[in-house]
Amino acid sequence: MSSKPGRVACWSLSVPDIEEVCHRYNQPWEFDPDHRESLFPLSNPCNPSYDLVPPYVNPMFFALLASTVVFTVIAVVQRVRREKT
């Protein structure tokens, strides 16, 4: 499997900025310090009325995060119980 060495470099240099992405969705980009991107909850607004992150993403993200924590705790508890016997 061969790939061109410049391919990844080209992709990394052509990442569009927020203004370009907003214009693709026919939304004006407005800088508003009250509505800026955040990781918790996930948000990347073009303007106060339009967010690039769909509304279903945050509940799904936090549900998957919670289930990961629960299953990790279950796995650790089972391993500790197995080592005790």
PDB file of N, CA, C and O in Angstrom:
ATOM      1  N   MET A   1       0.849  -1.166   0.000  1.00  0.00           N
ATOM      2  CA  MET A   1       0.000   0.000   0.000  1.00  0.00           C
ATOM      3  C   MET A   1       0.895   1.229   0.000  1.00  0.00           C
ATOM      4  O   MET A   1       1.589   1.513   0.950  1.00  0.00           O
ATOM      5  N   SER A   2       0.883   1.959  -1.066  1.00  0.00           N
ATOM      6  CA  SER A   2       1.722   3.151  -1.125  1.00  0.00           C
ATOM      7  C   SER A   2       0.837   4.387  -1.195  1.00  0.00           C
ATOM      8  O   SER A   2      -0.252   4.361  -1.733  1.00  0.00           O
ATOM      9  N   SER A   3       1.337   5.433  -0.618  1.00  0.00           N
ATOM     10  CA  SER A   3       0.612   6.699  -0.683  1.00  0.00           C
ATOM     11  C   SER A   3       1.601   7.801  -0.998  1.00  0.00           C
ATOM     12  O   SER A   3       2.798   7.682  -0.747  1.00  0.00           O
ATOM     13  N   LYS A   4       1.091   8.851  -1.533  1.00  0.00           N
ATOM     14  CA  LYS A   4       1.950   9.981  -1.866  1.00  0.00           C
ATOM     15  C   LYS A   4       2.315  10.726  -0.584  1.00  0.00           C
ATOM     16  O   LYS A   4       1.447  11.008   0.229  1.00  0.00           O
ATOM     17  N   PRO A   5       3.591  11.043  -0.380  1.00  0.00           N
ATOM     18  CA  PRO A   5       3.991  11.687   0.864  1.00  0.00           C
ATOM     19  C   PRO A   5       3.379  13.065   1.055  1.00  0.00           C
ATOM     20  O   PRO A   5       3.172  13.496   2.170  1.00  0.00           O
ATOM     21  N   GLY A   6       3.051  13.766  -0.003  1.00  0.00           N
ATOM     22  CA  GLY A   6       2.504  15.103   0.134  1.00  0.00           C
ATOM     23  C   GLY A   6       1.008  15.140   0.382  1.00  0.00           C
ATOM     24  O   GLY A   6       0.438  16.185   0.649  1.00  0.00           O
ATOM     25  N   ARG A   7       0.359  13.975   0.286  1.00  0.00           N
ATOM     26  CA  ARG A   7      -1.099  13.927   0.407  1.00  0.00           C
ATOM     27  C   ARG A   7      -1.582  14.378   1.782  1.00  0.00           C
ATOM     28  O   ARG A   7      -2.464  15.222   1.890  1.00  0.00           O
ATOM     29  N   VAL A   8      -0.998  13.841   2.843  1.00  0.00           N
ATOM     30  CA  VAL A   8      -1.406  14.206   4.201  1.00  0.00           C
ATOM     31  C   VAL A   8      -1.036  15.655   4.483  1.00  0.00           C
ATOM     32  O   VAL A   8      -1.816  16.392   5.081  1.00  0.00           O
ATOM     33  N   ALA A   9       0.127  16.067   4.055  1.00  0.00           N
ATOM     34  CA  ALA A   9       0.543  17.447   4.265  1.00  0.00           C
ATOM     35  C   ALA A   9      -0.422  18.404   3.565  1.00  0.00           C
ATOM     36  O   ALA A   9      -0.770  19.450   4.107  1.00  0.00           O
ATOM     37  N   CYS A  10      -0.866  18.051   2.395  1.00  0.00           N
ATOM     38  CA  CYS A  10      -1.814  18.888   1.662  1.00  0.00           C
ATOM     39  C   CYS A  10      -3.128  18.993   2.423  1.00  0.00           C
ATOM     40  O   CYS A  10      -3.715  20.067   2.523  1.00  0.00           O
ATOM     41  N   TRP A  11      -3.620  17.872   2.958  1.00  0.00           N
ATOM     42  CA  TRP A  11      -4.881  17.887   3.715  1.00  0.00           C
ATOM     43  C   TRP A  11      -4.738  18.720   4.981  1.00  0.00           C
ATOM     44  O   TRP A  11      -5.645  19.452   5.345  1.00  0.00           O
ATOM     45  N   SER A  12      -3.610  18.601   5.649  1.00  0.00           N
ATOM     46  CA  SER A  12      -3.458  19.326   6.902  1.00  0.00           C
ATOM     47  C   SER A  12      -3.372  20.836   6.674  1.00  0.00           C
ATOM     48  O   SER A  12      -3.717  21.619   7.543  1.00  0.00           O
ATOM     49  N   LEU A  13      -2.932  21.244   5.514  1.00  0.00           N
ATOM     50  CA  LEU A  13      -2.829  22.672   5.228  1.00  0.00           C
ATOM     51  C   LEU A  13      -4.133  23.257   4.687  1.00  0.00           C
ATOM     52  O   LEU A  13      -4.305  24.466   4.665  1.00  0.00           O
ATOM     53  N   SER A  14      -5.053  22.392   4.246  1.00  0.00           N
ATOM     54  CA  SER A  14      -6.275  22.901   3.619  1.00  0.00           C
ATOM     55  C   SER A  14      -7.501  22.771   4.529  1.00  0.00           C
ATOM     56  O   SER A  14      -8.614  22.686   4.039  1.00  0.00           O
ATOM     57  N   VAL A  15      -7.304  22.764   5.824  1.00  0.00           N
ATOM     58  CA  VAL A  15      -8.435  22.694   6.750  1.00  0.00           C
ATOM     59  C   VAL A  15      -9.143  24.042   6.719  1.00  0.00           C
ATOM     60  O   VAL A  15      -8.535  25.074   6.959  1.00  0.00           O
ATOM     61  N   PRO A  16     -10.446  24.034   6.406  1.00  0.00           N
ATOM     62  CA  PRO A  16     -11.145  25.313   6.321  1.00  0.00           C
ATOM     63  C   PRO A  16     -11.365  25.933   7.704  1.00  0.00           C
ATOM     64  O   PRO A  16     -11.494  25.236   8.700  1.00  0.00           O
ATOM     65  N   ASP A  17     -11.405  27.246   7.735  1.00  0.00           N
ATOM     66  CA  ASP A  17     -11.666  27.901   9.005  1.00  0.00           C
ATOM     67  C   ASP A  17     -13.172  28.003   9.230  1.00  0.00           C
ATOM     68  O   ASP A  17     -13.976  27.675   8.364  1.00  0.00           O
ATOM     69  N   ILE A  18     -13.551  28.446  10.405  1.00  0.00           N
ATOM     70  CA  ILE A  18     -14.952  28.467  10.808  1.00  0.00           C
ATOM     71  C   ILE A  18     -15.795  29.328   9.877  1.00  0.00           C
ATOM     72  O   ILE A  18     -16.928  28.984   9.553  1.00  0.00           O
ATOM     73  N   GLU A  19     -15.254  30.423   9.397  1.00  0.00           N
ATOM     74  CA  GLU A  19     -16.011  31.304   8.513  1.00  0.00           C
ATOM     75  C   GLU A  19     -16.358  30.606   7.200  1.00  0.00           C
ATOM     76  O   GLU A  19     -17.478  30.702   6.703  1.00  0.00           O
ATOM     77  N   GLU A  20     -15.400  29.849   6.637  1.00  0.00           N
ATOM     78  CA  GLU A  20     -15.651  29.107   5.400  1.00  0.00           C
ATOM     79  C   GLU A  20     -16.712  28.035   5.598  1.00  0.00           C
ATOM     80  O   GLU A  20     -17.578  27.847   4.749  1.00  0.00           O
ATOM     81  N   VAL A  21     -16.646  27.331   6.714  1.00  0.00           N
ATOM     82  CA  VAL A  21     -17.615  26.273   6.984  1.00  0.00           C
ATOM     83  C   VAL A  21     -19.012  26.858   7.164  1.00  0.00           C
ATOM     84  O   VAL A  21     -19.999  26.322   6.647  1.00  0.00           O
ATOM     85  N   CYS A  22     -19.119  27.960   7.866  1.00  0.00           N
ATOM     86  CA  CYS A  22     -20.423  28.597   8.050  1.00  0.00           C
ATOM     87  C   CYS A  22     -21.019  29.028   6.721  1.00  0.00           C
ATOM     88  O   CYS A  22     -22.219  28.870   6.487  1.00  0.00           O
ATOM     89  N   HIS A  23     -20.181  29.563   5.836  1.00  0.00           N
ATOM     90  CA  HIS A  23     -20.684  29.987   4.523  1.00  0.00           C
ATOM     91  C   HIS A  23     -21.142  28.797   3.688  1.00  0.00           C
ATOM     92  O   HIS A  23     -22.050  28.927   2.868  1.00  0.00           O
ATOM     93  N   ARG A  24     -20.544  27.623   3.881  1.00  0.00           N
ATOM     94  CA  ARG A  24     -21.012  26.416   3.182  1.00  0.00           C
ATOM     95  C   ARG A  24     -22.436  26.056   3.581  1.00  0.00           C
ATOM     96  O   ARG A  24     -23.177  25.477   2.799  1.00  0.00           O
ATOM     97  N   TYR A  25     -22.805  26.358   4.829  1.00  0.00           N
ATOM     98  CA  TYR A  25     -24.160  26.094   5.323  1.00  0.00           C
ATOM     99  C   TYR A  25     -25.063  27.325   5.203  1.00  0.00           C
ATOM    100  O   TYR A  25     -26.114  27.383   5.830  1.00  0.00           O
ATOM    101  N   ASN A  26     -24.646  28.282   4.387  1.00  0.00           N
ATOM    102  CA  ASN A  26     -25.405  29.515   4.155  1.00  0.00           C
ATOM    103  C   ASN A  26     -25.732  30.255   5.449  1.00  0.00           C
ATOM    104  O   ASN A  26     -26.828  30.770   5.625  1.00  0.00           O
ATOM    105  N   GLN A  27     -24.774  30.274   6.352  1.00  0.00           N
ATOM    106  CA  GLN A  27     -24.936  30.967   7.623  1.00  0.00           C
ATOM    107  C   GLN A  27     -23.855  32.039   7.744  1.00  0.00           C
ATOM    108  O   GLN A  27     -22.693  31.784   7.440  1.00  0.00           O
ATOM    109  N   PRO A  28     -24.227  33.226   8.187  1.00  0.00           N
ATOM    110  CA  PRO A  28     -23.189  34.234   8.400  1.00  0.00           C
ATOM    111  C   PRO A  28     -22.394  33.920   9.661  1.00  0.00           C
ATOM    112  O   PRO A  28     -22.944  33.438  10.641  1.00  0.00           O
ATOM    113  N   TRP A  29     -21.107  34.135   9.583  1.00  0.00           N
ATOM    114  CA  TRP A  29     -20.278  33.927  10.765  1.00  0.00           C
ATOM    115  C   TRP A  29     -20.163  35.246  11.494  1.00  0.00           C
ATOM    116  O   TRP A  29     -19.814  36.269  10.916  1.00  0.00           O
ATOM    117  N   GLU A  30     -20.478  35.224  12.784  1.00  0.00           N
ATOM    118  CA  GLU A  30     -20.384  36.416  13.609  1.00  0.00           C
ATOM    119  C   GLU A  30     -19.596  36.057  14.870  1.00  0.00           C
ATOM    120  O   GLU A  30     -19.944  35.104  15.559  1.00  0.00           O
ATOM    121  N   PHE A  31     -18.571  36.813  15.148  1.00  0.00           N
ATOM    122  CA  PHE A  31     -17.828  36.562  16.382  1.00  0.00           C
ATOM    123  C   PHE A  31     -18.634  37.125  17.538  1.00  0.00           C
ATOM    124  O   PHE A  31     -19.020  38.291  17.546  1.00  0.00           O
ATOM    125  N   ASP A  32     -18.902  36.264  18.490  1.00  0.00           N
ATOM    126  CA  ASP A  32     -19.629  36.669  19.696  1.00  0.00           C
ATOM    127  C   ASP A  32     -18.941  35.995  20.875  1.00  0.00           C
ATOM    128  O   ASP A  32     -18.930  34.766  20.966  1.00  0.00           O
ATOM    129  N   PRO A  33     -18.346  36.752  21.789  1.00  0.00           N
ATOM    130  CA  PRO A  33     -17.624  36.126  22.904  1.00  0.00           C
ATOM    131  C   PRO A  33     -18.517  35.281  23.799  1.00  0.00           C
ATOM    132  O   PRO A  33     -18.039  34.378  24.475  1.00  0.00           O
ATOM    133  N   ASP A  34     -19.831  35.532  23.795  1.00  0.00           N
ATOM    134  CA  ASP A  34     -20.739  34.721  24.601  1.00  0.00           C
ATOM    135  C   ASP A  34     -21.066  33.390  23.936  1.00  0.00           C
ATOM    136  O   ASP A  34     -21.491  32.448  24.594  1.00  0.00           O
ATOM    137  N   HIS A  35     -20.905  33.301  22.623  1.00  0.00           N
ATOM    138  CA  HIS A  35     -21.206  32.081  21.878  1.00  0.00           C
ATOM    139  C   HIS A  35     -19.963  31.648  21.100  1.00  0.00           C
ATOM    140  O   HIS A  35     -19.872  31.833  19.898  1.00  0.00           O
ATOM    141  N   ARG A  36     -19.019  31.077  21.794  1.00  0.00           N
ATOM    142  CA  ARG A  36     -17.820  30.595  21.127  1.00  0.00           C
ATOM    143  C   ARG A  36     -17.740  29.081  21.267  1.00  0.00           C
ATOM    144  O   ARG A  36     -18.464  28.472  22.043  1.00  0.00           O
ATOM    145  N   GLU A  37     -16.819  28.473  20.533  1.00  0.00           N
ATOM    146  CA  GLU A  37     -16.733  27.013  20.554  1.00  0.00           C
ATOM    147  C   GLU A  37     -16.313  26.517  21.929  1.00  0.00           C
ATOM    148  O   GLU A  37     -15.582  27.188  22.654  1.00  0.00           O
ATOM    149  N   SER A  38     -16.821  25.332  22.271  1.00  0.00           N
ATOM    150  CA  SER A  38     -16.461  24.732  23.549  1.00  0.00           C
ATOM    151  C   SER A  38     -16.457  23.212  23.408  1.00  0.00           C
ATOM    152  O   SER A  38     -17.082  22.660  22.505  1.00  0.00           O
ATOM    153  N   LEU A  39     -15.747  22.562  24.303  1.00  0.00           N
ATOM    154  CA  LEU A  39     -15.706  21.098  24.292  1.00  0.00           C
ATOM    155  C   LEU A  39     -16.757  20.481  25.199  1.00  0.00           C
ATOM    156  O   LEU A  39     -17.183  19.358  24.971  1.00  0.00           O
ATOM    157  N   PHE A  40     -17.145  21.160  26.257  1.00  0.00           N
ATOM    158  CA  PHE A  40     -18.152  20.644  27.189  1.00  0.00           C
ATOM    159  C   PHE A  40     -19.167  21.720  27.476  1.00  0.00           C
ATOM    160  O   PHE A  40     -18.875  22.618  28.251  1.00  0.00           O
ATOM    161  N   PRO A  41     -20.334  21.685  26.920  1.00  0.00           N
ATOM    162  CA  PRO A  41     -20.829  20.777  25.883  1.00  0.00           C
ATOM    163  C   PRO A  41     -20.211  21.129  24.533  1.00  0.00           C
ATOM    164  O   PRO A  41     -19.773  22.255  24.307  1.00  0.00           O
ATOM    165  N   LEU A  42     -20.230  20.161  23.625  1.00  0.00           N
ATOM    166  CA  LEU A  42     -19.667  20.371  22.306  1.00  0.00           C
ATOM    167  C   LEU A  42     -20.457  21.448  21.581  1.00  0.00           C
ATOM    168  O   LEU A  42     -21.680  21.376  21.475  1.00  0.00           O
ATOM    169  N   SER A  43     -19.760  22.455  21.099  1.00  0.00           N
ATOM    170  CA  SER A  43     -20.423  23.557  20.419  1.00  0.00           C
ATOM    171  C   SER A  43     -19.437  24.264  19.510  1.00  0.00           C
ATOM    172  O   SER A  43     -18.264  24.414  19.853  1.00  0.00           O
ATOM    173  N   ASN A  44     -19.909  24.666  18.339  1.00  0.00           N
ATOM    174  CA  ASN A  44     -19.103  25.435  17.405  1.00  0.00           C
ATOM    175  C   ASN A  44     -20.054  26.330  16.613  1.00  0.00           C
ATOM    176  O   ASN A  44     -20.429  26.025  15.494  1.00  0.00           O
ATOM    177  N   PRO A  45     -20.479  27.439  17.214  1.00  0.00           N
ATOM    178  CA  PRO A  45     -21.508  28.262  16.586  1.00  0.00           C
ATOM    179  C   PRO A  45     -20.990  29.162  15.468  1.00  0.00           C
ATOM    180  O   PRO A  45     -19.888  29.691  15.540  1.00  0.00           O
ATOM    181  N   CYS A  46     -21.831  29.300  14.453  1.00  0.00           N
ATOM    182  CA  CYS A  46     -21.566  30.293  13.405  1.00  0.00           C
ATOM    183  C   CYS A  46     -22.055  31.654  13.867  1.00  0.00           C
ATOM    184  O   CYS A  46     -21.431  32.666  13.615  1.00  0.00           O
ATOM    185  N   ASN A  47     -23.197  31.641  14.504  1.00  0.00           N
ATOM    186  CA  ASN A  47     -23.818  32.853  15.016  1.00  0.00           C
ATOM    187  C   ASN A  47     -24.705  32.440  16.193  1.00  0.00           C
ATOM    188  O   ASN A  47     -24.843  31.243  16.461  1.00  0.00           O
ATOM    189  N   PRO A  48     -25.313  33.356  16.907  1.00  0.00           N
ATOM    190  CA  PRO A  48     -26.117  32.967  18.078  1.00  0.00           C
ATOM    191  C   PRO A  48     -27.297  32.039  17.780  1.00  0.00           C
ATOM    192  O   PRO A  48     -27.778  31.348  18.664  1.00  0.00           O
ATOM    193  N   SER A  49     -27.719  31.969  16.522  1.00  0.00           N
ATOM    194  CA  SER A  49     -28.884  31.132  16.212  1.00  0.00           C
ATOM    195  C   SER A  49     -28.549  29.842  15.479  1.00  0.00           C
ATOM    196  O   SER A  49     -29.439  29.033  15.215  1.00  0.00           O
ATOM    197  N   TYR A  50     -27.279  29.596  15.127  1.00  0.00           N
ATOM    198  CA  TYR A  50     -26.929  28.386  14.372  1.00  0.00           C
ATOM    199  C   TYR A  50     -25.628  27.800  14.898  1.00  0.00           C
ATOM    200  O   TYR A  50     -24.603  28.483  14.943  1.00  0.00           O
ATOM    201  N   ASP A  51     -25.692  26.527  15.272  1.00  0.00           N
ATOM    202  CA  ASP A  51     -24.520  25.811  15.773  1.00  0.00           C
ATOM    203  C   ASP A  51     -24.170  24.710  14.784  1.00  0.00           C
ATOM    204  O   ASP A  51     -25.055  23.998  14.298  1.00  0.00           O
ATOM    205  N   LEU A  52     -22.888  24.541  14.470  1.00  0.00           N
ATOM    206  CA  LEU A  52     -22.453  23.497  13.541  1.00  0.00           C
ATOM    207  C   LEU A  52     -22.565  22.097  14.146  1.00  0.00           C
ATOM    208  O   LEU A  52     -22.631  21.113  13.425  1.00  0.00           O
ATOM    209  N   VAL A  53     -22.589  22.002  15.463  1.00  0.00           N
ATOM    210  CA  VAL A  53     -22.737  20.710  16.133  1.00  0.00           C
ATOM    211  C   VAL A  53     -24.233  20.408  16.234  1.00  0.00           C
ATOM    212  O   VAL A  53     -24.973  21.158  16.865  1.00  0.00           O
ATOM    213  N   PRO A  54     -24.701  19.308  15.617  1.00  0.00           N
ATOM    214  CA  PRO A  54     -26.125  18.987  15.673  1.00  0.00           C
ATOM    215  C   PRO A  54     -26.590  18.730  17.114  1.00  0.00           C
ATOM    216  O   PRO A  54     -25.808  18.304  17.968  1.00  0.00           O
ATOM    217  N   PRO A  55     -27.867  18.962  17.399  1.00  0.00           N
ATOM    218  CA  PRO A  55     -28.357  18.847  18.776  1.00  0.00           C
ATOM    219  C   PRO A  55     -28.286  17.433  19.363  1.00  0.00           C
ATOM    220  O   PRO A  55     -28.233  17.279  20.571  1.00  0.00           O
ATOM    221  N   TYR A  56     -28.263  16.397  18.527  1.00  0.00           N
ATOM    222  CA  TYR A  56     -28.221  15.035  19.055  1.00  0.00           C
ATOM    223  C   TYR A  56     -26.819  14.600  19.475  1.00  0.00           C
ATOM    224  O   TYR A  56     -26.645  13.575  20.154  1.00  0.00           O
ATOM    225  N   VAL A  57     -25.795  15.353  19.129  1.00  0.00           N
ATOM    226  CA  VAL A  57     -24.417  14.934  19.396  1.00  0.00           C
ATOM    227  C   VAL A  57     -24.089  14.976  20.885  1.00  0.00           C
ATOM    228  O   VAL A  57     -23.481  14.051  21.414  1.00  0.00           O
ATOM    229  N   ASN A  58     -24.463  16.034  21.585  1.00  0.00           N
ATOM    230  CA  ASN A  58     -24.123  16.147  23.005  1.00  0.00           C
ATOM    231  C   ASN A  58     -24.737  15.048  23.860  1.00  0.00           C
ATOM    232  O   ASN A  58     -24.025  14.417  24.648  1.00  0.00           O
ATOM    233  N   PRO A  59     -26.061  14.762  23.760  1.00  0.00           N
ATOM    234  CA  PRO A  59     -26.593  13.654  24.564  1.00  0.00           C
ATOM    235  C   PRO A  59     -25.927  12.315  24.236  1.00  0.00           C
ATOM    236  O   PRO A  59     -25.647  11.521  25.129  1.00  0.00           O
ATOM    237  N   MET A  60     -25.647  12.079  22.937  1.00  0.00           N
ATOM    238  CA  MET A  60     -25.007  10.825  22.552  1.00  0.00           C
ATOM    239  C   MET A  60     -23.587  10.757  23.109  1.00  0.00           C
ATOM    240  O   MET A  60     -23.158   9.724  23.620  1.00  0.00           O
ATOM    241  N   PHE A  61     -22.857  11.853  23.034  1.00  0.00           N
ATOM    242  CA  PHE A  61     -21.494  11.898  23.544  1.00  0.00           C
ATOM    243  C   PHE A  61     -21.455  11.601  25.037  1.00  0.00           C
ATOM    244  O   PHE A  61     -20.659  10.788  25.508  1.00  0.00           O
ATOM    245  N   PHE A  62     -22.319  12.260  25.796  1.00  0.00           N
ATOM    246  CA  PHE A  62     -22.308  12.063  27.247  1.00  0.00           C
ATOM    247  C   PHE A  62     -22.845  10.687  27.643  1.00  0.00           C
ATOM    248  O   PHE A  62     -22.395  10.109  28.634  1.00  0.00           O
ATOM    249  N   ALA A  63     -23.785  10.135  26.873  1.00  0.00           N
ATOM    250  CA  ALA A  63     -24.255   8.773  27.140  1.00  0.00           C
ATOM    251  C   ALA A  63     -23.128   7.764  26.899  1.00  0.00           C
ATOM    252  O   ALA A  63     -22.935   6.839  27.694  1.00  0.00           O
ATOM    253  N   LEU A  64     -22.379   7.941  25.816  1.00  0.00           N
ATOM    254  CA  LEU A  64     -21.252   7.043  25.544  1.00  0.00           C
ATOM    255  C   LEU A  64     -20.142   7.205  26.577  1.00  0.00           C
ATOM    256  O   LEU A  64     -19.520   6.225  26.995  1.00  0.00           O
ATOM    257  N   LEU A  65     -19.909   8.426  27.014  1.00  0.00           N
ATOM    258  CA  LEU A  65     -18.913   8.669  28.053  1.00  0.00           C
ATOM    259  C   LEU A  65     -19.317   7.999  29.363  1.00  0.00           C
ATOM    260  O   LEU A  65     -18.505   7.325  30.017  1.00  0.00           O
ATOM    261  N   ALA A  66     -20.581   8.143  29.736  1.00  0.00           N
ATOM    262  CA  ALA A  66     -21.070   7.515  30.970  1.00  0.00           C
ATOM    263  C   ALA A  66     -21.013   5.994  30.873  1.00  0.00           C
ATOM    264  O   ALA A  66     -20.607   5.324  31.832  1.00  0.00           O
ATOM    265  N   SER A  67     -21.400   5.431  29.728  1.00  0.00           N
ATOM    266  CA  SER A  67     -21.348   3.976  29.597  1.00  0.00           C
ATOM    267  C   SER A  67     -19.910   3.466  29.610  1.00  0.00           C
ATOM    268  O   SER A  67     -19.631   2.390  30.142  1.00  0.00           O
ATOM    269  N   THR A  68     -18.983   4.238  29.076  1.00  0.00           N
ATOM    270  CA  THR A  68     -17.569   3.851  29.133  1.00  0.00           C
ATOM    271  C   THR A  68     -17.086   3.796  30.575  1.00  0.00           C
ATOM    272  O   THR A  68     -16.399   2.843  30.974  1.00  0.00           O
ATOM    273  N   VAL A  69     -17.463   4.772  31.361  1.00  0.00           N
ATOM    274  CA  VAL A  69     -17.075   4.783  32.777  1.00  0.00           C
ATOM    275  C   VAL A  69     -17.695   3.594  33.501  1.00  0.00           C
ATOM    276  O   VAL A  69     -17.020   2.895  34.264  1.00  0.00           O
ATOM    277  N   VAL A  70     -18.977   3.332  33.271  1.00  0.00           N
ATOM    278  CA  VAL A  70     -19.666   2.220  33.941  1.00  0.00           C
ATOM    279  C   VAL A  70     -19.018   0.894  33.574  1.00  0.00           C
ATOM    280  O   VAL A  70     -18.727   0.068  34.452  1.00  0.00           O
ATOM    281  N   PHE A  71     -18.763   0.665  32.287  1.00  0.00           N
ATOM    282  CA  PHE A  71     -18.179  -0.616  31.884  1.00  0.00           C
ATOM    283  C   PHE A  71     -16.734  -0.759  32.347  1.00  0.00           C
ATOM    284  O   PHE A  71     -16.278  -1.870  32.642  1.00  0.00           O
ATOM    285  N   THR A  72     -16.007   0.326  32.456  1.00  0.00           N
ATOM    286  CA  THR A  72     -14.649   0.263  32.993  1.00  0.00           C
ATOM    287  C   THR A  72     -14.676  -0.115  34.465  1.00  0.00           C
ATOM    288  O   THR A  72     -13.882  -0.954  34.914  1.00  0.00           O
ATOM    289  N   VAL A  73     -15.592   0.477  35.223  1.00  0.00           N
ATOM    290  CA  VAL A  73     -15.723   0.133  36.643  1.00  0.00           C
ATOM    291  C   VAL A  73     -16.116  -1.337  36.794  1.00  0.00           C
ATOM    292  O   VAL A  73     -15.562  -2.054  37.635  1.00  0.00           O
ATOM    293  N   ILE A  74     -17.045  -1.817  35.975  1.00  0.00           N
ATOM    294  CA  ILE A  74     -17.452  -3.223  36.032  1.00  0.00           C
ATOM    295  C   ILE A  74     -16.267  -4.135  35.743  1.00  0.00           C
ATOM    296  O   ILE A  74     -16.052  -5.130  36.444  1.00  0.00           O
ATOM    297  N   ALA A  75     -15.480  -3.800  34.729  1.00  0.00           N
ATOM    298  CA  ALA A  75     -14.324  -4.632  34.382  1.00  0.00           C
ATOM    299  C   ALA A  75     -13.291  -4.650  35.503  1.00  0.00           C
ATOM    300  O   ALA A  75     -12.731  -5.705  35.827  1.00  0.00           O
ATOM    301  N   VAL A  76     -13.046  -3.512  36.131  1.00  0.00           N
ATOM    302  CA  VAL A  76     -12.072  -3.442  37.226  1.00  0.00           C
ATOM    303  C   VAL A  76     -12.576  -4.246  38.422  1.00  0.00           C
ATOM    304  O   VAL A  76     -11.815  -5.001  39.044  1.00  0.00           O
ATOM    305  N   VAL A  77     -13.849  -4.115  38.762  1.00  0.00           N
ATOM    306  CA  VAL A  77     -14.421  -4.856  39.898  1.00  0.00           C
ATOM    307  C   VAL A  77     -14.336  -6.354  39.646  1.00  0.00           C
ATOM    308  O   VAL A  77     -13.968  -7.124  40.539  1.00  0.00           O
ATOM    309  N   GLN A  78     -14.669  -6.792  38.439  1.00  0.00           N
ATOM    310  CA  GLN A  78     -14.593  -8.220  38.136  1.00  0.00           C
ATOM    311  C   GLN A  78     -13.156  -8.732  38.215  1.00  0.00           C
ATOM    312  O   GLN A  78     -12.916  -9.836  38.701  1.00  0.00           O
ATOM    313  N   ARG A  79     -12.215  -7.943  37.760  1.00  0.00           N
ATOM    314  CA  ARG A  79     -10.818  -8.384  37.818  1.00  0.00           C
ATOM    315  C   ARG A  79     -10.332  -8.475  39.261  1.00  0.00           C
ATOM    316  O   ARG A  79      -9.616  -9.412  39.627  1.00  0.00           O
ATOM    317  N   VAL A  80     -10.722  -7.513  40.090  1.00  0.00           N
ATOM    318  CA  VAL A  80     -10.322  -7.545  41.501  1.00  0.00           C
ATOM    319  C   VAL A  80     -10.937  -8.751  42.190  1.00  0.00           C
ATOM    320  O   VAL A  80     -10.277  -9.443  42.972  1.00  0.00           O
ATOM    321  N   ARG A  81     -12.202  -9.050  41.902  1.00  0.00           N
ATOM    322  CA  ARG A  81     -12.851 -10.227  42.500  1.00  0.00           C
ATOM    323  C   ARG A  81     -12.177 -11.515  42.053  1.00  0.00           C
ATOM    324  O   ARG A  81     -12.041 -12.461  42.826  1.00  0.00           O
ATOM    325  N   ARG A  82     -11.784 -11.578  40.776  1.00  0.00           N
ATOM    326  CA  ARG A  82     -11.133 -12.769  40.267  1.00  0.00           C
ATOM    327  C   ARG A  82      -9.761 -12.984  40.931  1.00  0.00           C
ATOM    328  O   ARG A  82      -9.353 -14.113  41.182  1.00  0.00           O
ATOM    329  N   GLU A  83      -9.054 -11.905  41.208  1.00  0.00           N
ATOM    330  CA  GLU A  83      -7.734 -12.025  41.837  1.00  0.00           C
ATOM    331  C   GLU A  83      -7.836 -12.424  43.301  1.00  0.00           C
ATOM    332  O   GLU A  83      -6.917 -13.014  43.838  1.00  0.00           O
ATOM    333  N   LYS A  84      -8.950 -12.108  43.969  1.00  0.00           N
ATOM    334  CA  LYS A  84      -9.130 -12.465  45.358  1.00  0.00           C
ATOM    335  C   LYS A  84      -9.386 -13.949  45.539  1.00  0.00           C
ATOM    336  O   LYS A  84      -9.086 -14.519  46.575  1.00  0.00           O
ATOM    337  N   THR A  85      -9.975 -14.598  44.542  1.00  0.00           N
ATOM    338  CA  THR A  85     -10.291 -16.027  44.681  1.00  0.00           C
ATOM    339  C   THR A  85      -9.184 -16.909  44.211  1.00  0.00           C
ATOM    340  O   THR A  85      -8.234 -16.643  43.667  1.00  0.00           O
TER     341      THR A  85
END
